[in-house]
Coordinates of C-alpha atoms in Angstrom, one line a residue:
X22 CA 81.0 88.5 142.6
X23 CA 78.7 86.4 144.4
X24 CA 78.8 86.1 148.3
X25 CA 76.4 84.3 150.4
X26 CA 74.5 86.3 153.2
X27 CA 71.6 85.5 155.8
X28 CA 68.8 88.0 156.0
X29 CA 68.0 88.6 159.3
X30 CA 65.1 91.2 160.4
X31 CA 65.7 93.6 157.6
X32 CA 69.4 93.2 157.8
X33 CA 71.9 91.0 155.5
X34 CA 74.7 89.4 157.3
X35 CA 77.5 88.1 155.1
X36 CA 78.4 84.5 156.2
X37 CA 82.3 85.0 155.5
X38 CA 83.7 88.5 156.0
X39 CA 84.0 90.7 153.3
X40 CA 85.6 94.2 152.9
X41 CA 83.8 96.6 150.6
X42 CA 85.4 99.6 149.1
X43 CA 82.2 101.7 149.3
X44 CA 80.1 102.5 152.5
X45 CA 76.9 102.1 150.4
X46 CA 76.3 100.3 147.2
X47 CA 73.6 98.6 145.2
X48 CA 73.5 94.8 145.4
X49 CA 71.2 92.1 143.8
X50 CA 69.6 89.6 145.8
X51 CA 67.8 86.4 144.9
X52 CA 65.4 85.1 147.2
X53 CA 63.2 81.7 146.6
X54 CA 59.9 82.2 145.7
X55 CA 58.6 80.0 148.5
X56 CA 60.2 82.5 151.0
X57 CA 58.2 85.4 149.9
X58 CA 54.9 86.3 151.2
X59 CA 52.5 87.4 148.8
X60 CA 50.8 90.5 149.7
X61 CA 48.1 92.1 147.4
X62 CA 49.3 95.9 147.2
X63 CA 45.7 97.0 146.2
X64 CA 43.6 95.4 149.0
X65 CA 41.1 94.1 146.6
X66 CA 37.8 93.1 147.7
X67 CA 37.2 89.3 148.3
X68 CA 34.7 89.2 145.3
X69 CA 37.3 90.6 143.0
X70 CA 39.9 88.1 144.0
X71 CA 37.6 85.3 143.8
X72 CA 36.9 86.4 140.1
X73 CA 40.4 86.7 139.2
X74 CA 41.3 83.2 140.7
X75 CA 38.2 81.8 138.7
X76 CA 39.6 83.5 135.6
X77 CA 43.2 82.1 136.3
X78 CA 41.6 78.3 136.5
X79 CA 39.8 78.8 133.4
X80 CA 42.8 80.1 131.6
X81 CA 45.0 77.2 133.1
X82 CA 42.2 74.7 132.0
X83 CA 42.3 76.1 128.5
X84 CA 46.1 76.0 128.4
X85 CA 46.5 72.5 129.6
X86 CA 43.4 71.1 127.5
X87 CA 44.5 68.6 125.1
X88 CA 44.7 69.5 121.3
X89 CA 42.4 68.0 118.8
X90 CA 43.6 65.4 116.5
X91 CA 45.0 66.8 113.4
X92 CA 42.2 64.8 111.3
X93 CA 39.6 66.8 113.2
X94 CA 41.0 70.3 112.4
X95 CA 39.3 72.4 109.7
X96 CA 41.1 72.9 106.4
X97 CA 43.2 75.8 105.8
X98 CA 41.6 78.8 104.0
X99 CA 43.4 80.3 101.1
X100 CA 43.9 83.4 103.3
X101 CA 45.4 81.3 106.1
X102 CA 47.8 79.7 103.7
X103 CA 48.8 82.8 102.3
X104 CA 49.8 84.3 105.7
X105 CA 51.7 81.0 106.6
X106 CA 53.7 81.2 103.3
X107 CA 54.4 85.4 104.2
X108 CA 55.6 84.4 107.6
X109 CA 57.9 81.6 105.9
X110 CA 59.2 84.1 103.4
X111 CA 59.8 86.6 106.2
X112 CA 61.6 84.1 108.4
X113 CA 63.7 83.3 105.2
X114 CA 64.7 86.9 104.4
X115 CA 65.5 87.4 108.3
X116 CA 67.9 84.2 108.1
X117 CA 69.8 85.7 105.0
X118 CA 70.4 89.1 107.0
X119 CA 71.6 87.5 110.2
X120 CA 74.2 85.2 108.2

């Protein structure tokens, strides 16, 4: 069951009264990402944090880079074609098992 609550200085206060069977129970709380302050648990030196940020930026650039046109791609090698065929066969066999 979902119930709404307000977090206030370490306490959750239900918006509507709720009677619970147990005095203590485990709950799951969903908190919006923008409401959480990020704290570095390891207190890393600024140089390490700067290096990590640079690597993350580089990874984002690679991830968001446009793909080259298909005409510019090299031809597949025989080994690559063999692996693609093997993966296709594996997917086909898996499909037969799940039916």
